[in-house]
PDB file of C-alpha atoms in Angstrom:
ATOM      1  CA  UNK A1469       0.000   0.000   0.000  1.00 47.00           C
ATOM      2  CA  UNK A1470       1.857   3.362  -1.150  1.00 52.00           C
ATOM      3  CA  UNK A1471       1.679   6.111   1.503  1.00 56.00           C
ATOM      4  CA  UNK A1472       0.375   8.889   0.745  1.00 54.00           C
ATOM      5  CA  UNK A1473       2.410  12.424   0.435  1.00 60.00           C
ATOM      6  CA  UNK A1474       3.265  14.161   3.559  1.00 60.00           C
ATOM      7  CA  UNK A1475       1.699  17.627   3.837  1.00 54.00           C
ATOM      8  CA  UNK A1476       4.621  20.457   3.697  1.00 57.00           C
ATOM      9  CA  UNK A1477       4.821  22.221   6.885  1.00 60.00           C
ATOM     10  CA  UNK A1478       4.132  26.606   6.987  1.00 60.00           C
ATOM     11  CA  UNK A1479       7.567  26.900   7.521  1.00 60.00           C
ATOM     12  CA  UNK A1480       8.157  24.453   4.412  1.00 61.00           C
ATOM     13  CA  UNK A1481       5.147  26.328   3.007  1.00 61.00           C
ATOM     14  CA  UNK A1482       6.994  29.642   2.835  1.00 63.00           C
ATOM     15  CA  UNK A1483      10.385  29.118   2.919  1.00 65.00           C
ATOM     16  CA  UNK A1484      11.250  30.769   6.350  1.00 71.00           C
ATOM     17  CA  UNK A1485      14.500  31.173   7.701  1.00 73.00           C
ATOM     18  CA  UNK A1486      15.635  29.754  10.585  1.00 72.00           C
ATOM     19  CA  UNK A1487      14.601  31.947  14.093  1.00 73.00           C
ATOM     20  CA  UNK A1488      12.110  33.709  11.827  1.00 80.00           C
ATOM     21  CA  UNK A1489       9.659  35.541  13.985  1.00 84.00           C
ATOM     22  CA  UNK A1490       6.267  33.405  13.765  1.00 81.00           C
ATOM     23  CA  UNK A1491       4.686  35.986  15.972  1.00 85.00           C
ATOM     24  CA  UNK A1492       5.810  38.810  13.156  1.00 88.00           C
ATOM     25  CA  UNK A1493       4.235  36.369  10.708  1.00 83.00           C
ATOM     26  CA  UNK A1494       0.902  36.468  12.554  1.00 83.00           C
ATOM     27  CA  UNK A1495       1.139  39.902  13.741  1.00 85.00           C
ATOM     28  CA  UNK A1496       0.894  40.778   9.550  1.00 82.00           C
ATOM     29  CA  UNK A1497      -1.653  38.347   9.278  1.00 78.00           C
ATOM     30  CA  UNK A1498       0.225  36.129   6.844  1.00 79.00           C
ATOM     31  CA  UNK A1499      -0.260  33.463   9.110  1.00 77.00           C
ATOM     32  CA  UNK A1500      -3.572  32.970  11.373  1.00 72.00           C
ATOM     33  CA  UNK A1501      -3.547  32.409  15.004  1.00 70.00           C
ATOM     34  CA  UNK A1502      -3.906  28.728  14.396  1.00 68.00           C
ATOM     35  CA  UNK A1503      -0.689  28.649  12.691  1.00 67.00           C
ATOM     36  CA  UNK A1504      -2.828  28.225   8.851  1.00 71.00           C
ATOM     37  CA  UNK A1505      -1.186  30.480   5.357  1.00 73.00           C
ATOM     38  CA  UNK A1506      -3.621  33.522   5.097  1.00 68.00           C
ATOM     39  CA  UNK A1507      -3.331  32.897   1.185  1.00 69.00           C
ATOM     40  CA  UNK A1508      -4.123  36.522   0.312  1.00 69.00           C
ATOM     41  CA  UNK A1509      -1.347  37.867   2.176  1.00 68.00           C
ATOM     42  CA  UNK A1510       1.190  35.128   1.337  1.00 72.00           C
ATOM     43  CA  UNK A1511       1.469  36.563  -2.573  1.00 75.00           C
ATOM     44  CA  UNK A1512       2.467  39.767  -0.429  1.00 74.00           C
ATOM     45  CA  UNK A1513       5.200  38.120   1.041  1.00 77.00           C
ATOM     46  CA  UNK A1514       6.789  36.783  -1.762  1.00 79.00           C
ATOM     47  CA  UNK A1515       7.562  39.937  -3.075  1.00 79.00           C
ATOM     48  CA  UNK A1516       8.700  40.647  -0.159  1.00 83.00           C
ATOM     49  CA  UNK A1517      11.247  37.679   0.062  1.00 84.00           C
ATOM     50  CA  UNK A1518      12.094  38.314  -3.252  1.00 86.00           C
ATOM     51  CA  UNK A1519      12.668  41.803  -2.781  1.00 89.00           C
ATOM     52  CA  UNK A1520      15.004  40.880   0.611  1.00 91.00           C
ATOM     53  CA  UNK A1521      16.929  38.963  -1.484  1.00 91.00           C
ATOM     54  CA  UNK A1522      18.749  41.776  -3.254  1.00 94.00           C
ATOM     55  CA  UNK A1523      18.409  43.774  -0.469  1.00 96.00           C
ATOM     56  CA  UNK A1524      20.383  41.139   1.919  1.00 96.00           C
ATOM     57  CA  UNK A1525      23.647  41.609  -0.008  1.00 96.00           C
ATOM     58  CA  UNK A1526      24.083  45.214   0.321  1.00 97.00           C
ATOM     59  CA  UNK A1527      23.240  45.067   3.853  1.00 97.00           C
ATOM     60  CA  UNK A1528      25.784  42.792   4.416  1.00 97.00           C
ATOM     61  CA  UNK A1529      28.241  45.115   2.564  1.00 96.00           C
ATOM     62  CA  UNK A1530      27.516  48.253   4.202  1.00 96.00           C
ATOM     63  CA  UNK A1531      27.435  46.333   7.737  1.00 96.00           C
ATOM     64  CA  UNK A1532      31.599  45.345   7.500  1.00 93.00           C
ATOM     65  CA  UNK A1533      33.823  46.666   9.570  1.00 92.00           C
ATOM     66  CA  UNK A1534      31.216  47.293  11.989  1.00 94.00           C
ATOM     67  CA  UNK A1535      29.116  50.375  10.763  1.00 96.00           C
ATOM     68  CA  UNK A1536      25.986  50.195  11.443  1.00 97.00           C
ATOM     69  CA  UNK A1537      24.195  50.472   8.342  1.00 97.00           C
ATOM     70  CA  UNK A1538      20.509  52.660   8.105  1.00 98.00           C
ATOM     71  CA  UNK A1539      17.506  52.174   5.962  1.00 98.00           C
ATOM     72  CA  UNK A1540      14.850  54.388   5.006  1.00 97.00           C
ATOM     73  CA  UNK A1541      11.412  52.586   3.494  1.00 96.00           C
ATOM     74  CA  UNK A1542       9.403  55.054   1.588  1.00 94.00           C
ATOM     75  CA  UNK A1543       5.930  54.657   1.768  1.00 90.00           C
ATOM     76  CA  UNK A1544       5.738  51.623   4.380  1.00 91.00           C
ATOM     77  CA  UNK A1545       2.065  51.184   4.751  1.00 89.00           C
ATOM     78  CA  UNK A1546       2.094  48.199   7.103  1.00 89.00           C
ATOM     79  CA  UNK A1547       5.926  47.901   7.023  1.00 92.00           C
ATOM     80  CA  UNK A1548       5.902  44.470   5.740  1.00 89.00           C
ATOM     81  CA  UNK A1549       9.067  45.067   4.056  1.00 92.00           C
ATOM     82  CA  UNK A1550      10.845  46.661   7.170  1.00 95.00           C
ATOM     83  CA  UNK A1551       9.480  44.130   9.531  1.00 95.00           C
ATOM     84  CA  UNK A1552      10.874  41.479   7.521  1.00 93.00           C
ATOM     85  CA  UNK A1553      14.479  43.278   6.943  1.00 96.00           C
ATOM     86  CA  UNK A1554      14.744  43.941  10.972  1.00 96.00           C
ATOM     87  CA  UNK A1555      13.504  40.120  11.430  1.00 95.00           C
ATOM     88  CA  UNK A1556      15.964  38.334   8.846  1.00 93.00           C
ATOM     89  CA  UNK A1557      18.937  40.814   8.935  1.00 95.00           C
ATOM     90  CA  UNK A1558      18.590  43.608  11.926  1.00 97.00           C
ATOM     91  CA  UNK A1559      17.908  41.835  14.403  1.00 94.00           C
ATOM     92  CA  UNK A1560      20.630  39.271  14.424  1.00 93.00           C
ATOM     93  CA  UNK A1561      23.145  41.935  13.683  1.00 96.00           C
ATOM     94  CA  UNK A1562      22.545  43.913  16.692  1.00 95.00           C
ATOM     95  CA  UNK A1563      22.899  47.015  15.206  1.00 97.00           C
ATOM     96  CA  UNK A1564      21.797  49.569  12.190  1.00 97.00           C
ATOM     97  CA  UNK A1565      17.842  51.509  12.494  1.00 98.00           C
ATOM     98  CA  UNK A1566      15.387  50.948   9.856  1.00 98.00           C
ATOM     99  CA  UNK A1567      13.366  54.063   9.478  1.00 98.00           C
ATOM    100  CA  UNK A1568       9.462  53.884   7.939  1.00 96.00           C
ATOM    101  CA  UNK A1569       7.961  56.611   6.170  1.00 96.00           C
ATOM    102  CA  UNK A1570       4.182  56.353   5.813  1.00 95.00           C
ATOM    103  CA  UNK A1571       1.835  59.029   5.332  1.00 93.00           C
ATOM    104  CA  UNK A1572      -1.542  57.595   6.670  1.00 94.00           C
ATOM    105  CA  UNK A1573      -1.111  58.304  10.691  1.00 96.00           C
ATOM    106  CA  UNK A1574      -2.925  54.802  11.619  1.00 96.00           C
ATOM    107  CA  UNK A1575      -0.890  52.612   9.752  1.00 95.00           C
ATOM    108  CA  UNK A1576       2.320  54.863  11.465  1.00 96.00           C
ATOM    109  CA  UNK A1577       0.844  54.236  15.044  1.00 97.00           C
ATOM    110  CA  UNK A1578      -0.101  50.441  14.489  1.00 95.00           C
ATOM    111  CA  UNK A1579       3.820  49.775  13.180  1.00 96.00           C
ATOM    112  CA  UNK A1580       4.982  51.207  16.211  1.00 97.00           C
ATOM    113  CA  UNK A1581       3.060  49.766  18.398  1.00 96.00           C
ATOM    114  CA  UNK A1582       3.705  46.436  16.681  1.00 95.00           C
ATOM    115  CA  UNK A1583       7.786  47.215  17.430  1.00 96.00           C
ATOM    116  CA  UNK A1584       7.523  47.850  20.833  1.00 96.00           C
ATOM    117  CA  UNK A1585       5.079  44.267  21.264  1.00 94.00           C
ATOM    118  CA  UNK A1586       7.803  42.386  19.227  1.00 93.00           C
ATOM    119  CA  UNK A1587      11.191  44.303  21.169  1.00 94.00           C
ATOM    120  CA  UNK A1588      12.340  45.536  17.427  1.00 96.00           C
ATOM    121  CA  UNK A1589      14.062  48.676  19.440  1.00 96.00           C
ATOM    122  CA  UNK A1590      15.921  49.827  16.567  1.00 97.00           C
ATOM    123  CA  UNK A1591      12.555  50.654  14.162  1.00 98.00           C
ATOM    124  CA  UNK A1592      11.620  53.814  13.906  1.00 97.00           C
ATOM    125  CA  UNK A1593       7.970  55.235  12.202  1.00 97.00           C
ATOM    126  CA  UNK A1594       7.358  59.042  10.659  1.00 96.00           C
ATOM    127  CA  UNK A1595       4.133  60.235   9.999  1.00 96.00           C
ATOM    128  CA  UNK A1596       5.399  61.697   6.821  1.00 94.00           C
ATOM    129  CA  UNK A1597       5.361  61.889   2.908  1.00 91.00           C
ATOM    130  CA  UNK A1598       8.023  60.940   0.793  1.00 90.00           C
ATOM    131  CA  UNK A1599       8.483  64.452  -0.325  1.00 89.00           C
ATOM    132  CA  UNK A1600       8.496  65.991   3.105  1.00 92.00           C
ATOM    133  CA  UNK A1601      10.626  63.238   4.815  1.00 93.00           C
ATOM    134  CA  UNK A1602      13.962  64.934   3.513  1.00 89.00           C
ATOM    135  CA  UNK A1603      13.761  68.029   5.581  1.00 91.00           C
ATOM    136  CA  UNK A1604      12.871  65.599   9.028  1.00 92.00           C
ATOM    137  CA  UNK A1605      14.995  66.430  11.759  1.00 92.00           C
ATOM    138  CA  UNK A1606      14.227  62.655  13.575  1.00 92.00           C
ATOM    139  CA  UNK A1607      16.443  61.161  10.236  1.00 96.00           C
ATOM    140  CA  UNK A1608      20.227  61.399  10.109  1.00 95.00           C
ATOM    141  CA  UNK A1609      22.298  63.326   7.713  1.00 94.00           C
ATOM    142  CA  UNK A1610      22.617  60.484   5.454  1.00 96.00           C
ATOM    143  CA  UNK A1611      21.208  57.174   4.894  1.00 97.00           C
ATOM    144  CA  UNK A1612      22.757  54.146   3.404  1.00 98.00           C
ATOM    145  CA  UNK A1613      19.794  52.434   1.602  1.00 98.00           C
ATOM    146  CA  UNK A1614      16.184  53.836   0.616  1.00 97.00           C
ATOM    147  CA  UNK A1615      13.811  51.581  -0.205  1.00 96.00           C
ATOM    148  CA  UNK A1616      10.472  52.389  -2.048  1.00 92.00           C
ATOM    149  CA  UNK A1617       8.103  49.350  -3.281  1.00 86.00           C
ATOM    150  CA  UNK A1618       5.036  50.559  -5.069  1.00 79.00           C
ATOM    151  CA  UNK A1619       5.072  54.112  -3.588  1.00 72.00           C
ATOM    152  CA  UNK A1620       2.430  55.538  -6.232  1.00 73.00           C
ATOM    153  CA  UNK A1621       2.852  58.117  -8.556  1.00 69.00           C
ATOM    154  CA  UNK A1622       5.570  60.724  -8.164  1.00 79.00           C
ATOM    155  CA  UNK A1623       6.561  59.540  -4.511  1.00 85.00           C
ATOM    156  CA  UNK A1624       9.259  57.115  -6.328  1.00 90.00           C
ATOM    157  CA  UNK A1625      10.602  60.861  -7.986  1.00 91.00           C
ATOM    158  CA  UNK A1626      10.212  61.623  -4.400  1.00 92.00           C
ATOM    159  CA  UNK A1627      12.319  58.944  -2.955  1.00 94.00           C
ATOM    160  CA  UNK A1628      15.198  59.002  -5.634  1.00 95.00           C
ATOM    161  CA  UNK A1629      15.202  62.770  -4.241  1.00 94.00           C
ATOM    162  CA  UNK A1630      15.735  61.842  -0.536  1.00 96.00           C
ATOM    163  CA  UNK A1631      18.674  59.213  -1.699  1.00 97.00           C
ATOM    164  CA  UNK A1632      20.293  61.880  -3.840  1.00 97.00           C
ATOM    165  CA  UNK A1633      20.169  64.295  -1.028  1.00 96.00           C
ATOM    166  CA  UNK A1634      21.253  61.704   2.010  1.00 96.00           C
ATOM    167  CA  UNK A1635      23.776  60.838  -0.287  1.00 96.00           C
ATOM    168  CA  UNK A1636      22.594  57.091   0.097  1.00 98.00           C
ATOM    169  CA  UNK A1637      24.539  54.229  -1.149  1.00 98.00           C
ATOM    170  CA  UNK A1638      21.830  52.247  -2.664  1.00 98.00           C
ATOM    171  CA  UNK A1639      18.417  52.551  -3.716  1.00 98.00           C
ATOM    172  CA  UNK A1640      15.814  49.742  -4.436  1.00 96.00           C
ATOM    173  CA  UNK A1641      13.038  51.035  -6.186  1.00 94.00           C
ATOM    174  CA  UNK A1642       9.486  48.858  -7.073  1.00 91.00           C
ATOM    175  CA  UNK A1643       7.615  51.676  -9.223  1.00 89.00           C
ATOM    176  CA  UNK A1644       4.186  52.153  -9.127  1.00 78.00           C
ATOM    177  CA  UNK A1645       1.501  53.713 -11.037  1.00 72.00           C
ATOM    178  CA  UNK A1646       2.828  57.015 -12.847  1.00 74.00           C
ATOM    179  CA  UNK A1647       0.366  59.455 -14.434  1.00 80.00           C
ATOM    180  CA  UNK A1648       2.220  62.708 -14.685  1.00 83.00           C
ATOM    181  CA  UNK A1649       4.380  62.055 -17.850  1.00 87.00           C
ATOM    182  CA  UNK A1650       1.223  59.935 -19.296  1.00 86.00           C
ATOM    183  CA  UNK A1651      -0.961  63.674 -18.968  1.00 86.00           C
ATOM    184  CA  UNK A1652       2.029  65.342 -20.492  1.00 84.00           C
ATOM    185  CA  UNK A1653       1.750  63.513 -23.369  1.00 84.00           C
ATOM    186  CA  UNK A1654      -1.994  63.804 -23.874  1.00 83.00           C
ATOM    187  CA  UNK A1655      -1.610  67.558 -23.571  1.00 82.00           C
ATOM    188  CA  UNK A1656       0.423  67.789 -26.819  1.00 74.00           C
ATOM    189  CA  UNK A1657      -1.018  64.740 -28.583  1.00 72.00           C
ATOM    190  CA  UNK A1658      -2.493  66.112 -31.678  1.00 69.00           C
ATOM    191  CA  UNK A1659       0.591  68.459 -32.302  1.00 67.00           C
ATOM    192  CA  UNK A1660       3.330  65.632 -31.654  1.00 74.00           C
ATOM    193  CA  UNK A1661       0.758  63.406 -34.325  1.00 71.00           C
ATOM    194  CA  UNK A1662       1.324  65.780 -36.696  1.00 71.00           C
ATOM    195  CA  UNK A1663       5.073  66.283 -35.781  1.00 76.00           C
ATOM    196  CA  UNK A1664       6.329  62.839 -35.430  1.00 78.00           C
ATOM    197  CA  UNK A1665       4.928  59.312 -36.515  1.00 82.00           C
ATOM    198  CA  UNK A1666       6.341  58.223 -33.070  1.00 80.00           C
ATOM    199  CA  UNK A1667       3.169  59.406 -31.646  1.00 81.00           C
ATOM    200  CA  UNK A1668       1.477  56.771 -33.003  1.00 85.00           C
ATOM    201  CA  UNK A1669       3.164  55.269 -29.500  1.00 84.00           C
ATOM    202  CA  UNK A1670       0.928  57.082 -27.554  1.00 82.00           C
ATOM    203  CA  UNK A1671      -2.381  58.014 -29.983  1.00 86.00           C
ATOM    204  CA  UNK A1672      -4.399  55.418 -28.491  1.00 90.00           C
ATOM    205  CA  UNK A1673      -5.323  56.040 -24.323  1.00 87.00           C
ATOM    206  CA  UNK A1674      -4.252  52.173 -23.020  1.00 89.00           C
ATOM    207  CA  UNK A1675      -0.482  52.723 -24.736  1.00 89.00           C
ATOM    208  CA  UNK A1676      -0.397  56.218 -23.402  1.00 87.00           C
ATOM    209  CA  UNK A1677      -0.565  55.045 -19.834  1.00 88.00           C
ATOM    210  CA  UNK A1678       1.653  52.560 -20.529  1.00 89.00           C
ATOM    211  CA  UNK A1679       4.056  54.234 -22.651  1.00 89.00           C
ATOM    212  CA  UNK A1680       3.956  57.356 -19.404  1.00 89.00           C
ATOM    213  CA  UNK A1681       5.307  54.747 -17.531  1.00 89.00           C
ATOM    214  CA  UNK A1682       8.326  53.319 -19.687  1.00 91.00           C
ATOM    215  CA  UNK A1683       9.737  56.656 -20.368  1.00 92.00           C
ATOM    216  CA  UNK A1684       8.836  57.932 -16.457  1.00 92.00           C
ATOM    217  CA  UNK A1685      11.165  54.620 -15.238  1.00 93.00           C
ATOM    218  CA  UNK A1686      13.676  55.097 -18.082  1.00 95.00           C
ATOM    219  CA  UNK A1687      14.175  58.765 -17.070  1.00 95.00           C
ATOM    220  CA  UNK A1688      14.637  57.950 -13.383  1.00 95.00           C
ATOM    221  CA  UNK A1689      17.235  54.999 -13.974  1.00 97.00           C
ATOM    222  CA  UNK A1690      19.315  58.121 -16.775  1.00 97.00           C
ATOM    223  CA  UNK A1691      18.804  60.763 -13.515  1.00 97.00           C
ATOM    224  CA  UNK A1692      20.760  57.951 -11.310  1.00 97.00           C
ATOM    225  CA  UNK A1693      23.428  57.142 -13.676  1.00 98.00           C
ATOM    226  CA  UNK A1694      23.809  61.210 -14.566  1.00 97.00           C
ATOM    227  CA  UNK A1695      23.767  61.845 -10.422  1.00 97.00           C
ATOM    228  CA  UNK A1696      26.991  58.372 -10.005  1.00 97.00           C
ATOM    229  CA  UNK A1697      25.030  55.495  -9.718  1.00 98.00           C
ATOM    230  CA  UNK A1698      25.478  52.375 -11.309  1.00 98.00           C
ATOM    231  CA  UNK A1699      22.078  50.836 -12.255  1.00 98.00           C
ATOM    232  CA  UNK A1700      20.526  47.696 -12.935  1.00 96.00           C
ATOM    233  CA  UNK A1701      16.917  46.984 -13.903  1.00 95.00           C
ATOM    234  CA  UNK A1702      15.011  43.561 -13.645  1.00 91.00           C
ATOM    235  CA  UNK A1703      12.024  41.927 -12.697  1.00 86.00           C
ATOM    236  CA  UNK A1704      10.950  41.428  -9.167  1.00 80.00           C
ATOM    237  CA  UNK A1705       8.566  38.194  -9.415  1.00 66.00           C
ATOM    238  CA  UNK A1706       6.765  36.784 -12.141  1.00 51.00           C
ATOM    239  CA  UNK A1707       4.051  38.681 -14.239  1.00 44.00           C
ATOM    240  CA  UNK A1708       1.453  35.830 -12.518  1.00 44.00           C
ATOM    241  CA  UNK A1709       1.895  38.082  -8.924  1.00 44.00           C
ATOM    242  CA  UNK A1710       2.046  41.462  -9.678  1.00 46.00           C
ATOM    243  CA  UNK A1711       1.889  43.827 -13.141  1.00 51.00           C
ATOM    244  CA  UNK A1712       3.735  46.591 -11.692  1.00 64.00           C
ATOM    245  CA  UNK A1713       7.047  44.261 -11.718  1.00 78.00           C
ATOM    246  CA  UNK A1714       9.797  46.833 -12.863  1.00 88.00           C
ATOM    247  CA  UNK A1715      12.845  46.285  -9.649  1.00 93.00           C
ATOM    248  CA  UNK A1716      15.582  49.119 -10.482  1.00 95.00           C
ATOM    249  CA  UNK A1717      18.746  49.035  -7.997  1.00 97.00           C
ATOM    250  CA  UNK A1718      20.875  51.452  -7.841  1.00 98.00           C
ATOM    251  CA  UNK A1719      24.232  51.714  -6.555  1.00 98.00           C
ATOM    252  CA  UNK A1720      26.656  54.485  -5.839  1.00 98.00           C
ATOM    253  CA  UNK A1721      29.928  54.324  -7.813  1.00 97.00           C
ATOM    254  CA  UNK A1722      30.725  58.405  -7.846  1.00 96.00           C
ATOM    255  CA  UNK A1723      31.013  58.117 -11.537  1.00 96.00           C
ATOM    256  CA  UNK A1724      28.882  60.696 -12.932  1.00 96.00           C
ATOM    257  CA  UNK A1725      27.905  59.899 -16.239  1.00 96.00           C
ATOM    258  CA  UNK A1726      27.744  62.780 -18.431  1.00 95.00           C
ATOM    259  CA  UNK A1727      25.912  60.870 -21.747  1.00 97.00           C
ATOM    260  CA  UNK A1728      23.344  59.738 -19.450  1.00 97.00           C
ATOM    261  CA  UNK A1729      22.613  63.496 -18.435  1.00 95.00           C
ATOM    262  CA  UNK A1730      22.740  64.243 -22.187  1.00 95.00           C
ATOM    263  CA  UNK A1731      20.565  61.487 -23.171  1.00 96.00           C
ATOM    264  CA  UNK A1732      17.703  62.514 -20.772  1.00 96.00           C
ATOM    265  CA  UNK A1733      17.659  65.996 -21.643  1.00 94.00           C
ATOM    266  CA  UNK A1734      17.335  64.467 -25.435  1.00 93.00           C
ATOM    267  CA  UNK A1735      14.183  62.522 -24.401  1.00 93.00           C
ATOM    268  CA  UNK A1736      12.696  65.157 -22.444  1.00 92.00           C
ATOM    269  CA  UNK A1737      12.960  67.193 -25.482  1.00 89.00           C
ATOM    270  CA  UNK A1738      11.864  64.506 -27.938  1.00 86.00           C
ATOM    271  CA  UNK A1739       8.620  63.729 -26.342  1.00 87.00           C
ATOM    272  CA  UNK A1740       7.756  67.292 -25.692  1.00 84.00           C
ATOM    273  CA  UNK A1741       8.600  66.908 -21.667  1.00 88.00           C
ATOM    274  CA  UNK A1742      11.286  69.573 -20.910  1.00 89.00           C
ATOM    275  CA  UNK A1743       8.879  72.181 -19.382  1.00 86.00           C
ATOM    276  CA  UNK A1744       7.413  69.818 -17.331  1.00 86.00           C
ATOM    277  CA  UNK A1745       9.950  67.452 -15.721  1.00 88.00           C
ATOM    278  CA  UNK A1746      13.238  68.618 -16.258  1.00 90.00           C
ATOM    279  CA  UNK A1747      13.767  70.746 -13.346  1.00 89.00           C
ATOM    280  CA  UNK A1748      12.691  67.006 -11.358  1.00 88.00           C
ATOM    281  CA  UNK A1749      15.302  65.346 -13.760  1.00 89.00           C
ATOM    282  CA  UNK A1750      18.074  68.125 -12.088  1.00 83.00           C
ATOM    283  CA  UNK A1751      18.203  69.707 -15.681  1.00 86.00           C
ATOM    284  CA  UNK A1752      17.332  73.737 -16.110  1.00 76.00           C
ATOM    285  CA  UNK A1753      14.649  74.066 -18.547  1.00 64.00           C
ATOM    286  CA  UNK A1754      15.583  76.912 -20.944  1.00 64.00           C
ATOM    287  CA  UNK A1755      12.924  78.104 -23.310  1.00 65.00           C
ATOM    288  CA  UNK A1756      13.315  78.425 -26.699  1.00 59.00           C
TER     289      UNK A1756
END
């Protein structure tokens, strides 16, 4: 009589590491109080593995010789991403602060209270957006890595700001929706159709979301290289978990790279965008 298959175990189930925090687990409801996957949240914490995954590696880097290395997450919400860096990396090191920025005050007070229940000492929560967190007096000087996964609209812009300005080593990025570029384009549609056949790219309303988007993330990976980062752009997890997929790390080399300035301000200009977003870009419009 064949036996039948034995039924992976939750900690089989979802990979953890070992002295992973079950309680954190629970505490973000990926796991119920009966120890059973809360499947709706466990698609959540892939991308979160996968995401800690490239993450773990420049941690490690910036933790030698015993600095103790900071991170900033931009638009938290829940802080699944922090929790899970302070739980796999922080708190074994027994040093570094991971700092979450979140805007919406409840989510802010139920992360910290969520800390304090679990003894992560070294989190820290601001009531804050992304564009206003770079003038906060509770944040250092400078921060080693910012983090932003699926901060909306121009709070990645916001975030690659804050690095620039805290002079931070890396930056891991997870864009999200982007309309600003997309309602440039519309604005000058019929005169760029008349212009250029290339606005056939963005004549019909689904492309010129979609199109908004490309160029937005291909001028913010030309504004790192231009400002001495080396980047590198891939996928985060499969198209089956999440559409906006688009991972761009960044990492500071010093090496400013003056064609990468030159070819931004050339796309800016090509798709009609100069007046708009090159000031954001670090370029000075000048009109015609």
């Amino acid at each position: 009589m064949k036996q039948g298959k034995s039924v992976p175990s939750v900690s089989e189930q979802l990979d953890l590491r070992p002295g992973q925090s079950l309680e954190l687990l629970q505490e973000l409801h990926i796991l119920t109080r009966e120890g059973r996957i809360n499947q709706d949240s466990r698609r959540k914490l892939k991308q979160v593995y996968h995401l800690f995954q490239f993450i773990e590696p420049l941690l490690q880097e910036l933790s030698r010789d015993g600095h103790a290395p900071t991170l900033a997450d931009h638009g938290a919400g829940k802080s699944y991403l922090g929790f899970i860096l302070y739980d796999l990396f922080f708190k074994a090191l027994g040093r570094g602060q991971i700092y979450g920025i979140e805007w919406r005050a409840e989510l802010v007070d139920k992360s910290r209270a969520l800390a304090a229940r679990l003894g992560f000492d070294r989190m820290a929560f601001l009531n804050l957006s992304v564009a206003a967190s770079a003038e906060a007096v509770e944040l250092p000087a400078q921060i080693d890595v910012v983090t932003a996964l699926h901060a909306c609209d121009t709070a990645t812009d916001d975030a690659i700001a804050f690095g620039l300005q805290k002079r931070a080593r890396a930056l891991v990025l997870v864009p999200c929706c982007q309309a600003e570029v997309a309602a440039c384009l519309r604005q000058g549609k019929a005169l760029q159709l008349a212009r250029t056949p290339l606005a056939e790219l963005w004549r019909h309303p689904l492309h010129t979301r979609e199109l908004g988007s490309q160029i937005t993330n291909v001028l913010r990976c030309l504004h790192l290289e231009a400002s001495g980062y080396q980047v590198t752009v891939t996928e985060l997890v499969g198209w089956e978990h999440s559409m906006k997929n688009e991972l761009i790390i960044a990492r500071y080399t010093g090496q400013k790279k003056r064609s990468a300035a030159e070819r931004l301000r050339a796309i800016l200009a090509e798709f009609g965008l100069e007046q708009a977003l090159a000031p954001r870009f670090g370029l000075e419009f000048v009109p015609d």
